Coordinates of C-alpha atoms in Angstrom, one line a residue:
X1102 CA 2.2 59.8 178.3
X1103 CA 3.2 56.5 179.8
X1104 CA 2.7 56.6 183.6
X1105 CA 4.7 53.5 184.5
X1106 CA 6.7 53.8 187.7
X1107 CA 9.3 51.3 186.5
X1108 CA 10.7 51.5 183.0
X1109 CA 8.9 49.4 180.4
X1110 CA 10.6 47.1 177.9
X1111 CA 9.9 48.4 174.4
X1112 CA 9.8 46.1 171.4
X1113 CA 12.0 47.7 168.8
X1114 CA 11.1 46.5 165.3
X1115 CA 14.4 47.4 163.5
X1116 CA 16.1 44.0 163.8
X1117 CA 13.3 41.5 163.3
X1118 CA 13.9 37.8 162.6
X1119 CA 14.2 36.9 158.9
X1120 CA 13.6 33.8 156.8
X1121 CA 14.7 33.6 153.2
X1122 CA 15.8 37.3 153.3
X1123 CA 12.3 38.4 154.3
X1124 CA 10.8 39.2 157.8
X1125 CA 9.7 35.9 159.4
X1126 CA 6.1 37.1 160.1
X1127 CA 5.1 33.9 161.9
X1128 CA 8.1 34.2 164.3
X1129 CA 7.3 37.9 164.9
X1130 CA 3.7 36.9 165.8
X1131 CA 5.0 34.5 168.4
X1132 CA 7.3 37.1 169.8
X1133 CA 4.5 39.7 169.9
X1134 CA 2.2 37.3 171.7
X1135 CA 4.9 36.6 174.4
X1136 CA 5.7 40.3 174.7
X1137 CA 2.1 41.4 175.2
X1138 CA 1.4 38.6 177.6
X1139 CA 4.1 40.0 179.8
X1140 CA 2.1 43.2 180.2
X1141 CA 4.4 45.4 178.0
X1142 CA 2.7 47.3 175.2
X1143 CA 5.2 49.6 173.4
X1144 CA 6.2 48.9 169.8
X1145 CA 8.7 51.1 168.0
X1146 CA 9.1 51.1 164.2
X1147 CA 10.0 53.6 161.5
X1148 CA 9.2 54.4 157.8
X1149 CA 12.6 53.1 156.7
X1150 CA 13.1 50.0 158.9
X1151 CA 13.5 46.8 156.9
X1152 CA 13.0 48.8 153.8
X1153 CA 9.5 49.8 154.9
X1154 CA 8.5 46.2 155.7
X1155 CA 8.7 46.7 159.5
X1156 CA 5.6 49.0 159.4
X1157 CA 3.9 46.4 157.2
X1158 CA 4.5 43.6 159.6
X1159 CA 3.0 45.7 162.4
X1160 CA -0.4 45.3 160.6
X1161 CA -0.1 41.5 160.2
X1162 CA 1.5 40.7 163.6
X1163 CA -0.2 43.2 165.9
X1164 CA -3.0 45.4 164.5
X1165 CA -4.9 42.6 162.8
X1166 CA -4.6 40.3 165.9
X1167 CA -5.2 42.6 168.9
X1168 CA -7.6 45.3 170.0
X1169 CA -6.1 48.7 169.1
X1170 CA -6.3 50.0 172.7
X1171 CA -4.2 47.0 173.9
X1172 CA -0.9 48.3 172.5
X1173 CA 0.9 51.5 171.6
X1174 CA 2.7 52.2 168.4
X1175 CA 5.6 54.6 167.7
X1176 CA 6.9 55.5 164.3
X1177 CA 8.9 58.3 162.7
X1178 CA 8.9 60.8 159.9
X1179 CA 12.3 60.6 158.0
X1180 CA 13.8 63.9 156.9
X1181 CA 15.6 62.2 154.0
X1182 CA 12.3 61.0 152.4
X1183 CA 10.6 64.4 152.4
X1184 CA 11.5 67.3 150.0
X1185 CA 8.2 69.2 149.9
X1186 CA 5.3 70.1 152.1
X1187 CA 3.2 67.5 150.3
X1188 CA 5.7 64.8 151.1
X1189 CA 4.9 65.1 154.8
X1190 CA 1.3 63.9 154.3
X1191 CA 2.4 61.4 151.6
X1192 CA 4.7 59.6 154.1
X1193 CA 2.3 59.9 157.0
X1194 CA -0.6 58.5 155.0
X1195 CA 1.6 55.7 153.8
X1196 CA 2.4 54.8 157.4
X1197 CA -1.2 54.7 158.4
X1198 CA -2.0 52.5 155.5
X1199 CA 1.0 50.2 156.0
X1200 CA 0.1 49.6 159.7
X1201 CA -3.6 49.5 159.2
X1202 CA -4.4 52.1 161.8
X1203 CA -6.3 55.4 162.1
X1204 CA -3.9 57.0 164.6
X1205 CA -0.3 56.7 165.9
X1206 CA 0.3 56.9 169.6
X1207 CA 3.9 58.2 169.6
X1208 CA 5.1 60.1 166.5
X1209 CA 8.7 61.2 166.2
X1210 CA 10.7 63.3 163.8
X1211 CA 13.4 60.8 163.0
X1212 CA 17.1 61.3 163.8
X1213 CA 17.1 65.0 164.7
X1214 CA 20.7 66.2 164.7
X1215 CA 23.0 69.1 163.9
X1216 CA 22.9 69.8 160.2
X1217 CA 20.7 68.6 157.4
X1218 CA 18.0 66.6 159.2
X1219 CA 17.0 69.4 161.7
X1220 CA 17.3 72.0 159.0
X1221 CA 14.9 70.0 156.8
X1222 CA 12.4 69.7 159.6
X1223 CA 12.4 73.4 160.2
X1224 CA 12.3 74.4 156.5
X1225 CA 9.3 72.2 155.9
X1226 CA 7.6 73.3 159.1
X1227 CA 7.3 69.7 160.4
X1228 CA 6.8 70.7 164.1
X1229 CA 3.7 72.7 163.3
X1230 CA 2.5 70.1 160.8
X1231 CA 2.7 67.4 163.5
X1232 CA 0.9 69.6 166.0
X1233 CA -2.0 69.8 163.5
X1234 CA -1.9 66.1 163.1
X1235 CA -2.3 65.9 166.9
X1236 CA -5.2 68.3 166.9
X1237 CA -6.9 66.1 164.3
X1238 CA -6.5 63.0 166.5
X1239 CA -4.0 61.3 164.2
X1240 CA -1.1 61.6 166.7
X1241 CA -1.4 61.2 170.5
X1242 CA 2.1 62.3 171.6
X1243 CA 4.8 64.3 169.6
X1244 CA 8.5 63.8 170.1
X1245 CA 11.7 63.2 168.2
X1246 CA 14.6 60.8 168.2
X1247 CA 17.9 62.6 168.8
X1248 CA 21.5 62.1 167.7
X1249 CA 22.7 65.7 168.0
X1250 CA 24.7 67.9 170.4
X1251 CA 23.5 69.0 173.9
X1252 CA 23.7 72.6 172.6
X1253 CA 21.2 71.9 169.8
X1254 CA 18.9 70.0 172.1
X1255 CA 18.6 73.1 174.3
X1256 CA 17.9 75.2 171.3
X1257 CA 15.1 72.9 170.0
X1258 CA 13.4 72.5 173.4
X1259 CA 13.4 76.2 173.9
X1260 CA 11.9 76.8 170.5
X1261 CA 9.4 73.9 170.6
X1262 CA 7.8 73.5 174.1
X1263 CA 5.2 71.3 172.4
X1264 CA 7.6 68.4 172.5
X1265 CA 6.3 65.8 174.9
X1266 CA 9.1 63.2 174.9
X1267 CA 12.5 62.6 173.3
X1268 CA 14.1 59.3 172.3
X1269 CA 17.8 59.3 172.9
X1270 CA 20.8 56.9 172.7
X1271 CA 21.9 56.0 176.2
X1272 CA 24.0 53.1 177.6
X1273 CA 26.9 52.8 180.1
X1274 CA 29.5 52.8 177.3
X1275 CA 28.3 56.1 175.9
X1276 CA 27.5 57.8 179.3
X1277 CA 30.8 59.8 179.3
X1278 CA 31.5 59.6 175.6
X1279 CA 32.8 62.8 174.1
X1280 CA 31.1 61.9 170.8
X1281 CA 27.6 60.8 171.9
X1282 CA 27.5 62.9 175.1
X1283 CA 24.7 60.8 176.6
X1284 CA 25.2 62.1 180.2
X1285 CA 24.8 65.8 179.1
X1286 CA 21.8 65.0 176.9
X1287 CA 20.1 63.0 179.7
X1288 CA 20.6 65.7 182.2
X1289 CA 19.1 68.4 180.0
X1290 CA 15.9 66.3 179.6
X1291 CA 15.7 65.2 183.2
X1292 CA 16.1 68.7 184.5
X1293 CA 13.1 69.7 182.3
X1294 CA 11.1 66.6 183.3
X1295 CA 10.8 65.5 179.7
X1296 CA 10.1 61.8 179.5
X1297 CA 12.7 59.7 177.7
X1298 CA 12.5 56.7 175.4
X1299 CA 15.9 55.0 175.3
X1300 CA 17.4 53.5 172.1
X1301 CA 20.6 51.4 171.9
X1302 CA 20.7 50.4 175.6
X1303 CA 22.9 47.5 174.6
X1304 CA 24.6 49.5 171.8
X1305 CA 23.3 47.4 168.9
X1306 CA 24.4 44.2 170.6
X1307 CA 27.9 45.4 171.5
X1308 CA 27.1 45.3 175.2
X1309 CA 25.5 41.9 175.0
X1310 CA 28.3 40.2 173.1
X1311 CA 31.4 41.5 175.0
X1312 CA 35.0 40.3 175.1
X1313 CA 35.6 37.1 177.2
X1314 CA 37.5 39.1 179.9
X1315 CA 34.5 41.5 180.3
X1316 CA 32.0 38.7 180.4
X1317 CA 34.0 37.1 183.1
X1318 CA 33.9 40.3 185.2
X1319 CA 30.1 40.3 185.0
X1320 CA 29.8 36.6 185.7
X1321 CA 32.1 36.9 188.7
X1322 CA 29.5 39.2 190.3
X1323 CA 26.2 37.7 189.0
X1324 CA 24.6 34.8 187.1
X1325 CA 22.5 37.3 185.2
X1326 CA 23.1 37.8 181.5
X1327 CA 25.5 40.4 180.3
X1328 CA 22.7 42.2 178.4
X1329 CA 20.6 42.5 181.6
X1330 CA 23.4 44.6 183.2
X1331 CA 23.1 47.2 180.4
X1332 CA 19.3 47.3 180.6
X1333 CA 19.3 47.7 184.3
X1334 CA 21.9 50.5 184.1
X1335 CA 19.6 52.5 181.9
X1336 CA 16.5 51.7 183.9
X1337 CA 18.1 52.8 187.1
X1338 CA 18.0 56.4 185.9
X1339 CA 15.1 58.7 186.8
X1340 CA 12.8 59.9 184.0
X1341 CA 13.2 56.8 181.8
X1342 CA 9.8 55.6 180.5
X1343 CA 10.6 53.0 177.8
X1344 CA 13.8 51.1 177.1
X1345 CA 13.8 49.8 173.5
X1346 CA 15.4 46.5 172.5
X1347 CA 15.6 45.3 168.9
X1348 CA 14.8 41.7 169.7
X1349 CA 15.2 39.2 166.9
X1350 CA 14.9 35.8 168.6
X1351 CA 13.2 34.1 171.5
X1352 CA 16.4 34.0 173.6
X1353 CA 16.7 37.7 173.6
X1354 CA 13.0 38.2 174.3
X1355 CA 13.0 35.7 177.2
X1356 CA 16.1 37.2 178.8
X1357 CA 14.8 40.8 178.5
X1358 CA 11.3 39.9 179.8
X1359 CA 13.0 38.2 182.8
X1360 CA 15.0 41.4 183.5
X1361 CA 11.9 43.6 183.4
X1362 CA 9.5 41.1 185.2
X1363 CA 10.8 42.2 188.6
X1364 CA 13.0 45.2 187.7
X1365 CA 15.7 46.0 190.2
X1366 CA 17.9 49.1 190.0
X1367 CA 21.6 48.7 190.2
X1368 CA 23.2 48.6 193.6
X1369 CA 26.3 50.6 194.6
X1370 CA 28.5 47.5 194.2
X1371 CA 27.0 46.8 190.8
X1372 CA 27.8 50.4 189.7
X1373 CA 31.4 49.7 190.6
X1374 CA 31.4 46.6 188.3
X1375 CA 29.9 48.7 185.5
X1376 CA 32.7 51.3 186.0
X1377 CA 35.4 48.7 185.8
X1378 CA 33.8 47.1 182.7
X1379 CA 33.5 50.4 181.0
X1380 CA 37.2 51.1 181.6
X1381 CA 38.1 47.6 180.2
X1382 CA 35.9 48.2 177.2
X1383 CA 37.5 51.6 176.4
X1384 CA 40.9 49.9 176.4
X1385 CA 39.7 47.5 173.7
X1386 CA 39.2 50.3 171.2
X1387 CA 36.2 48.8 169.4
X1388 CA 34.2 50.5 166.7
X1389 CA 31.0 51.7 168.3
X1390 CA 28.8 50.7 165.4
X1391 CA 25.2 49.9 166.4
X1392 CA 24.2 48.2 163.2
X1393 CA 21.4 50.6 162.4
X1394 CA 22.2 50.0 158.7
X1395 CA 21.4 53.6 157.7
X1396 CA 24.7 53.5 155.8
X1397 CA 23.9 50.4 153.8
X1398 CA 20.9 51.5 151.7
X1399 CA 22.6 54.3 149.8
X1400 CA 26.0 52.7 149.4
X1401 CA 26.8 52.6 145.6
X1402 CA 29.2 49.7 146.2
X1403 CA 26.6 47.7 148.2
X1404 CA 29.0 47.3 151.1
X1405 CA 27.5 45.6 154.2
X1406 CA 29.3 48.1 156.5
X1407 CA 27.9 47.0 159.9
X1408 CA 28.7 43.3 159.4
X1409 CA 32.2 44.2 158.1
X1410 CA 32.7 46.3 161.2
X1411 CA 31.7 43.3 163.4
X1412 CA 34.4 41.3 161.7
X1413 CA 36.9 44.1 162.1
X1414 CA 36.1 44.5 165.8
X1415 CA 36.7 40.7 166.2
X1416 CA 40.0 41.1 164.5
X1417 CA 41.0 44.1 166.8
X1418 CA 40.1 42.0 169.8
X1419 CA 41.8 38.8 168.7
X1420 CA 44.6 39.9 166.2
X1421 CA 45.9 36.3 165.6
X1422 CA 42.4 34.8 165.0
X1423 CA 41.7 34.0 161.3
X1424 CA 38.0 33.5 161.8
X1425 CA 37.2 37.2 161.2
X1426 CA 38.8 36.9 157.8
X1427 CA 36.7 33.8 157.0
X1428 CA 33.5 35.7 158.2
X1429 CA 34.5 38.6 156.0
X1430 CA 35.0 36.3 153.0
X1431 CA 31.5 34.9 153.6
X1432 CA 30.0 38.3 153.6
X1433 CA 31.6 39.1 150.2
X1434 CA 30.5 35.7 148.8
X1435 CA 26.9 36.5 149.9
X1436 CA 26.9 39.7 147.9
X1437 CA 28.5 42.4 150.0
X1438 CA 30.9 44.8 148.3
X1439 CA 34.4 44.5 149.5
X1440 CA 35.7 47.1 152.0
X1441 CA 38.3 48.1 149.3
X1442 CA 35.5 48.8 146.8
X1443 CA 34.5 52.0 148.8
X1444 CA 34.3 55.0 146.4
X1445 CA 34.7 57.5 149.3
X1446 CA 31.5 59.2 148.3
X1447 CA 30.7 60.0 151.9
X1448 CA 27.0 59.0 151.8
X1449 CA 27.5 56.6 154.8
X1450 CA 29.2 59.2 157.0
X1451 CA 26.5 61.7 156.3
X1452 CA 23.8 59.4 157.7
X1453 CA 25.7 57.7 160.5
X1454 CA 24.1 58.4 163.9
X1455 CA 27.4 57.5 165.7
X1456 CA 29.4 59.9 163.5
X1457 CA 31.9 57.3 162.6
X1458 CA 34.8 57.8 160.2
X1459 CA 33.4 55.0 158.1
X1460 CA 35.7 55.6 155.0
X1461 CA 38.9 55.3 157.1
X1462 CA 37.5 52.3 159.0
X1463 CA 36.8 50.5 155.7
X1464 CA 40.4 51.1 154.7
X1465 CA 41.5 49.4 157.9
X1466 CA 39.0 46.6 157.2
X1467 CA 40.5 46.1 153.7
X1468 CA 44.0 46.0 155.2
X1469 CA 43.2 43.5 157.9
X1470 CA 40.5 41.3 156.4
X1471 CA 41.3 41.1 152.7
X1472 CA 44.0 38.5 152.9

């Protein structure tokens, strides 16, 4: 397991730069070069990211260009893609082939949560299956990404002491959330000395692109970027091994590398600023969508839900601004289904890691943006 004393910046490959509606491999190569040159080594992908193309670009941008021992790869087994014992190996072998590797450093059961996903992993004996993969040298470390309740987490850890790390959503906006319950989940893992990989430290960009009043509060106390505050908040906690960032351009990469080059935990005064900002943010009542896009792939109306929610958040923040309506119109012109075209099938809510009431929010979007 990673033995770094300070947290490592992890390169999340879920929001890669695109060109002509495809991953911009040349740009990814440039970002990979810069990332590895900094001394960081952890790449996180998944079977479903970019429709499977994220794992493929790993081969072209990393595996084919660097010695295997110079980097670490993490990817995930998706419950929603397996329906039989044979499907487990089918997915795993596809992942090895896509990435051009003979083993995976960090292998996760993807999006473990109360209900269908965890039930599927148990029914198909995925924990023991993964242990066998580890015994064969195909997996180095076994863990899971988690979006469930603290109660289920305790149950799983008690039942599966073989788990070596857990990937969780954690950021200052979710720390005391009654929905995400990040503080409770973190405390369970920290008390058991289970290493943590952190996803959504800037909440899908929400904590990097804040309202002007919140940005001013940060800037009054530091010249550092707004995103760096969120990353340092997470990294100031004990037990954090890797903090993932889904970087999609040089600006994000450069800023994050700067934050981690000489990582400094938050001071008491800075925690006070975070507390104030969190209170301000809670008063804005924004939709906590992280743009993971799990809701998009199965939508029968092809609604670009995350981008519509960005427009709706902008409309909530600036009610008299017409720009969110123009942005929404542009989304529809580029092929997104309208918010009002929702069939209320519930597919999106069934896969949402944030447990959002998406169907009701689309009704609000239709009311406020379809003018």
